[in-house]
Coordinates of C-alpha atoms and ligand atoms in Angstrom, one line a residue:
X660 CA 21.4 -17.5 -10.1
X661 CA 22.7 -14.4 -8.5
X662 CA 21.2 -10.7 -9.9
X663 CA 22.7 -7.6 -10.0
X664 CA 22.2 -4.2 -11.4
X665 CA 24.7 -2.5 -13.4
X666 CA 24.2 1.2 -15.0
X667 CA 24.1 0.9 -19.0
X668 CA 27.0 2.9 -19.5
X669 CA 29.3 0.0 -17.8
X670 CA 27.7 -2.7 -20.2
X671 CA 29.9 -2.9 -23.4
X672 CA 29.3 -5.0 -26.5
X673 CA 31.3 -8.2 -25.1
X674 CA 31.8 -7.0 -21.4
X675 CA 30.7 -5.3 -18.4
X676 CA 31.4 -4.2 -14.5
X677 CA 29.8 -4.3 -11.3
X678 CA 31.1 -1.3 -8.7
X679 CA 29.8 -0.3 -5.4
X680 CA 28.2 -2.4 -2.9
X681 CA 27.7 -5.1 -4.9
X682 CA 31.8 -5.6 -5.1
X683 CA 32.2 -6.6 -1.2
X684 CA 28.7 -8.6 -1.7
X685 CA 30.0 -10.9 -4.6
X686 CA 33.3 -11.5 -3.4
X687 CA 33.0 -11.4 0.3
X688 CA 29.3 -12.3 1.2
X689 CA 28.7 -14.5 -1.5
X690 CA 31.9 -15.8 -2.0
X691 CA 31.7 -15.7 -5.9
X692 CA 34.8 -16.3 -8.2
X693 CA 36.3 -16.7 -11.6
X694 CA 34.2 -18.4 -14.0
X695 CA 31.0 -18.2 -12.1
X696 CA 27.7 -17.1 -13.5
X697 CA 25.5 -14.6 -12.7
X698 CA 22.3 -12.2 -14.1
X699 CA 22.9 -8.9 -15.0
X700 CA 20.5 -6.0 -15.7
X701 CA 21.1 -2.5 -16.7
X702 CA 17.7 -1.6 -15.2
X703 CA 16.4 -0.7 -18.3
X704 CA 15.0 -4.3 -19.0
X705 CA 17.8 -5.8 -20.7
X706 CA 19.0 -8.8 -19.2
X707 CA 22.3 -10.5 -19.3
X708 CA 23.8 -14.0 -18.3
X709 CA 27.4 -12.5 -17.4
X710 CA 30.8 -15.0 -16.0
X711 CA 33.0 -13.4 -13.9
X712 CA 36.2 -13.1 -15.3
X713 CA 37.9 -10.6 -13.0
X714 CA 37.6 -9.2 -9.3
X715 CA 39.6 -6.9 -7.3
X716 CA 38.5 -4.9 -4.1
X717 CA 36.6 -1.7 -6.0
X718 CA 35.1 -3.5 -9.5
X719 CA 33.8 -7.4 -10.6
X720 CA 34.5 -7.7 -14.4
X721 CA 32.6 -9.9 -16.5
X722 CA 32.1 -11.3 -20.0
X723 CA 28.8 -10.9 -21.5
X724 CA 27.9 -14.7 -22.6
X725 CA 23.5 -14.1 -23.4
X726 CA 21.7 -10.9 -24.1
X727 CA 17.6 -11.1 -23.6
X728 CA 14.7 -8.8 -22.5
X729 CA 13.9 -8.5 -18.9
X730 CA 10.5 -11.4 -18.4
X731 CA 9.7 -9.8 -15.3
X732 CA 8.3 -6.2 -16.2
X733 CA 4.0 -5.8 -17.2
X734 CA 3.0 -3.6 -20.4
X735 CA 1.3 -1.1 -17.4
X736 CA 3.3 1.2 -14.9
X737 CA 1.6 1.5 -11.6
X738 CA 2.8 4.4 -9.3
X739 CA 1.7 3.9 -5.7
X740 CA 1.2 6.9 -4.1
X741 CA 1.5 5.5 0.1
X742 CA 0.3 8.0 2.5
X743 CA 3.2 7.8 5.3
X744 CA 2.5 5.0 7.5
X745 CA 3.7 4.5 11.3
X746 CA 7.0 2.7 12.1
X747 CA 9.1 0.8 9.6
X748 CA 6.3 -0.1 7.8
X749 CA 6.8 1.6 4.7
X750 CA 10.1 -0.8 4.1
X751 CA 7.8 -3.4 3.9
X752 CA 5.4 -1.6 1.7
X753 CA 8.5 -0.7 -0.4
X754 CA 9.2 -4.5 -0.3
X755 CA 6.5 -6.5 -1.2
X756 CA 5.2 -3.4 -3.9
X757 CA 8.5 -4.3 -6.1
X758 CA 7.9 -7.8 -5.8
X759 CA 4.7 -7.2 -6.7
X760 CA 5.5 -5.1 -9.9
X761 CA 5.7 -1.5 -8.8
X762 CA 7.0 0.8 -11.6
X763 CA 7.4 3.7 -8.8
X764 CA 6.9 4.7 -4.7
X765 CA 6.3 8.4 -3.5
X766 CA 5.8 8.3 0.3
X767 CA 2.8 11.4 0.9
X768 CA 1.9 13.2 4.1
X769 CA -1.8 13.8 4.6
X770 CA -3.2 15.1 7.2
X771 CA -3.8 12.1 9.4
X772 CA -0.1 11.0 9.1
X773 CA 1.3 10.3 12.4
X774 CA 5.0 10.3 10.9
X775 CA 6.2 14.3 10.0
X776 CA 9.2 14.0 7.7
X777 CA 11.1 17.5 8.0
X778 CA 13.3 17.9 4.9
X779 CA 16.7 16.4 6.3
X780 CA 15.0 13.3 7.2
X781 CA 12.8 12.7 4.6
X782 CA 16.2 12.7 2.1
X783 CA 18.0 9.7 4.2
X784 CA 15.2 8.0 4.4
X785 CA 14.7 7.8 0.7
X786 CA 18.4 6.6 0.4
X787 CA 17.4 4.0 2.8
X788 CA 14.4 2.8 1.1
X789 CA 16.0 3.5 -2.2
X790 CA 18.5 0.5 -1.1
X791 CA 15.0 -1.7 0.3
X792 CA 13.7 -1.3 -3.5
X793 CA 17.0 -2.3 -4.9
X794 CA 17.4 -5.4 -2.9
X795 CA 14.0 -6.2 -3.2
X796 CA 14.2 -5.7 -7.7
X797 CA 17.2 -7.6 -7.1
X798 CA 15.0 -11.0 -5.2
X799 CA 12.2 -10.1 -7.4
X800 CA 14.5 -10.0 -10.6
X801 CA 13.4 -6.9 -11.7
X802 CA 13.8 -5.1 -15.1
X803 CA 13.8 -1.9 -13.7
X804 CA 14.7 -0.1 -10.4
X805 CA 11.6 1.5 -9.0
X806 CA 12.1 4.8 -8.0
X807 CA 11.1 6.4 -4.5
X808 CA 10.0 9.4 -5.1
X809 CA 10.6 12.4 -2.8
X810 CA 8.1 13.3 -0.1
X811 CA 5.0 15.0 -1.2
X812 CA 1.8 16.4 0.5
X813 CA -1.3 15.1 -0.8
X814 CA -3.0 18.3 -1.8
X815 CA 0.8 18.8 -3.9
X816 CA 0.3 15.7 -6.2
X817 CA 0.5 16.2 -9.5
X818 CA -1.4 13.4 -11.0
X819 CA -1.9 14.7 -14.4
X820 CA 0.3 12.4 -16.2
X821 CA -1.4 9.1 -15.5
X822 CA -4.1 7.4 -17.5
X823 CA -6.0 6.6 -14.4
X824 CA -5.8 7.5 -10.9
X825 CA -7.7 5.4 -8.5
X826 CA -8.0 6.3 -4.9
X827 CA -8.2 3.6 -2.2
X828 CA -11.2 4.9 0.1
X829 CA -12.1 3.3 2.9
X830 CA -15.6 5.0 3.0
X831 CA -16.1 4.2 -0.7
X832 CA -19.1 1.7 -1.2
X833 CA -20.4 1.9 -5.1
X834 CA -17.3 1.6 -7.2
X835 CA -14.8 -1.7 -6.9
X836 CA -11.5 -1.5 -8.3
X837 CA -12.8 -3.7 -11.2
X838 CA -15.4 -1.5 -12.1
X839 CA -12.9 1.6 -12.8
X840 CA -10.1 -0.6 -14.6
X841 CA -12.6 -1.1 -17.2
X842 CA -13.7 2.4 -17.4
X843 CA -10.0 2.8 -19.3
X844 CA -8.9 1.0 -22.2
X845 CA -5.2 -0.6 -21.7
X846 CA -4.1 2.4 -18.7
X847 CA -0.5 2.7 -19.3
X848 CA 0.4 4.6 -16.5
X849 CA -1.6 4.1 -13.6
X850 CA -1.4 5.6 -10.1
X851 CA -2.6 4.3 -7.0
X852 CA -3.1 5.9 -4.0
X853 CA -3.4 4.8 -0.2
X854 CA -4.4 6.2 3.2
X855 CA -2.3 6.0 6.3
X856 CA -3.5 3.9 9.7
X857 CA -6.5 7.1 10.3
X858 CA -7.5 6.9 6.3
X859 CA -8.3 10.1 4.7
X860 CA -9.6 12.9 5.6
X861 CA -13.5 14.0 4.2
X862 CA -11.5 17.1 2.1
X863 CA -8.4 15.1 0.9
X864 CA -10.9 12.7 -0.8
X865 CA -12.8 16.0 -2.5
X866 CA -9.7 17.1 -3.4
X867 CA -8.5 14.1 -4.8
X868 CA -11.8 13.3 -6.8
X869 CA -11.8 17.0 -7.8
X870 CA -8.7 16.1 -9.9
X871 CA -9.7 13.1 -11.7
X872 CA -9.2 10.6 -9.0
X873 CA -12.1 7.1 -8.9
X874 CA -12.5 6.4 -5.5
X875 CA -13.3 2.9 -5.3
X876 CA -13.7 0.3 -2.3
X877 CA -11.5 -3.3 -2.1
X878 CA -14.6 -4.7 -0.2
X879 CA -15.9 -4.8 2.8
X880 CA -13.2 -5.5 5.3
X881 CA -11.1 -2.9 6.3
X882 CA -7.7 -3.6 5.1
X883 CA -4.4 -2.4 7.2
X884 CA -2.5 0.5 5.0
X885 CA 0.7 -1.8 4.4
X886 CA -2.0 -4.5 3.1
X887 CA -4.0 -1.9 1.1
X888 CA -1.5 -1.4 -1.9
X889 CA -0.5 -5.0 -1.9
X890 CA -4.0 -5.8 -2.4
X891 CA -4.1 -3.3 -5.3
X892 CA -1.3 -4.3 -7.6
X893 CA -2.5 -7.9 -6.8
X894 CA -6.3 -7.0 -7.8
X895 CA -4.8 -5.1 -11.2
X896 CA -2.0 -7.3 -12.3
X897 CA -4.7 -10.2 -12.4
X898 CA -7.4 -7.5 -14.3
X899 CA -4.6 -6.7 -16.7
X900 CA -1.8 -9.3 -17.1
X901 CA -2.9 -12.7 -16.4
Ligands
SAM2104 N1 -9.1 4.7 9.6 C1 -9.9 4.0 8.5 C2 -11.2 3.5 9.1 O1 -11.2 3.1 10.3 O2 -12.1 3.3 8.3 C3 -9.1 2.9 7.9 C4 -7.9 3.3 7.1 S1 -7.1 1.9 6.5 C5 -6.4 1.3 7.9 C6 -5.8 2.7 5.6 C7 -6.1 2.9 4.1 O3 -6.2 1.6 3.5 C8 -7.3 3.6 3.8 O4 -7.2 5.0 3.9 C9 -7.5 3.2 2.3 O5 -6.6 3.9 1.5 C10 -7.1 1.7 2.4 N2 -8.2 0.8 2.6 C11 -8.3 -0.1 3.6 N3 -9.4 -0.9 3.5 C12 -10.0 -0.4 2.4 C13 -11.3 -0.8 1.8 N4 -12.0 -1.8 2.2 N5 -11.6 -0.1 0.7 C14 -10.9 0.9 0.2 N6 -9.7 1.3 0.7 C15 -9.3 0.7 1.8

């Protein structure tokens, strides 16, 4: 079945509407109609089973028929924190991060980045990968839309709100990434953080473990930095939710 997101405030007691993109996706693309079924989330991790009961060129109205939490989201946030990778990799970071249960994404420039954002760019391009999570929380059925979070330079991070922040470092050979989830009981909110293609540089990772960060190593082979975060959020939604 069909999923689409919808903001709360158009999700009534017995109704609700779809607007934007989604309109010319429903009726055009997907060729929906009267009386068909769909999902429905407000992003907030209610779900709904919804049957079209209207559609016209700018809204898709709908009758509200079940009302259930969203399955899909873990008792844990994990922020990745994905130092600014070459090409058009970071869409499929983006992609495969929601699937795999990403609460949030902030793009960072270090100083081995190859990619410079300058401040026009960097604002389109989080419209564009904005529209990558959305599709992708739409695939993955989603409870929540995770956020991309504006550009930010490593030694800017504020990473004072997490439980535990665990750095990805390539040079790391004592601690694993099992070793520090244990070394916090049931981390709420987590962040992650990942090197670009050149890893990081000897004073990022002072810096970083200055302020609280566990470096810890994901074994021995050198992973690519679109792999690296995957292989995270794998690694702790096994340690934590399965
Ligand atoms: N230029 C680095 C080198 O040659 O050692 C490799 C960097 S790797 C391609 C990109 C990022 O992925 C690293 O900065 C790190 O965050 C993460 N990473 C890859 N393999 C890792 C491993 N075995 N342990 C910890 N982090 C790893």
């Amino acid at each position: 079945m069909n999923r689409f997101f919808t903001p709360a405030e158009l999700i009534g007691e017995e109704t609700a509407k779809i607007v934007g993109n989604d309109v010319a996706h429903i009726s055009k693309v997907l060729r929906l109609s009267i009386g068909d079924t769909i999902e429905l989330c407000d992003g907030q991790c209610n779900d709904y089973i919804a049957e079209i009961s209207k559609i016209n060129k700018d809204c898709v109205s709908l009758k509200l028929l079940k009302h259930f939490p969203s399955p899909t989201e873990s008792k844990y946030q994990v922020t990745l924190f994905q130092c600014l990778p070459k090409a058009a990799k970071l869409e499929t970071i983006i992609q495969k991060s929601v699937e795999l249960g990403v609460f949030a994404i902030c793009p960072v420039e270090s100083e081995r980045c190859v990619i410079k954002l300058d401040k026009r760019d960097s604002e389109s391009k989080r419209i564009r990968m904005s529209r990558v999570a959305y599709e992708a929380a739409k695939q993955s059925k989603r409870g929540i839309l995770p956020e991309i979070l504006p550009v930010t330079r490593l030694n800017k991070l504020d990473l004072s709100n997490y439980d535990i922040v665990i750095l990805a470092y390539e040079s790391e050979s004592g601690k694993t990434l099992k070793d520090v989830l244990k070394a916090v009981t049931h981390p709420k909110n987590i962040a992650i953080i990942v090197g670009p293609e050149g890893g990081f540089a000897p004073d990022e990772v002072s810096w970083l473990t200055a302020n609280g960060s566990y470096s810890v190593s994901l074994g021995t082979r050198i992973l690519r930095t679109e792999t690296a975060g995957m292989a995270m959020l794998a690694m702790i939604n096994y340690e934590l939710e399965l």
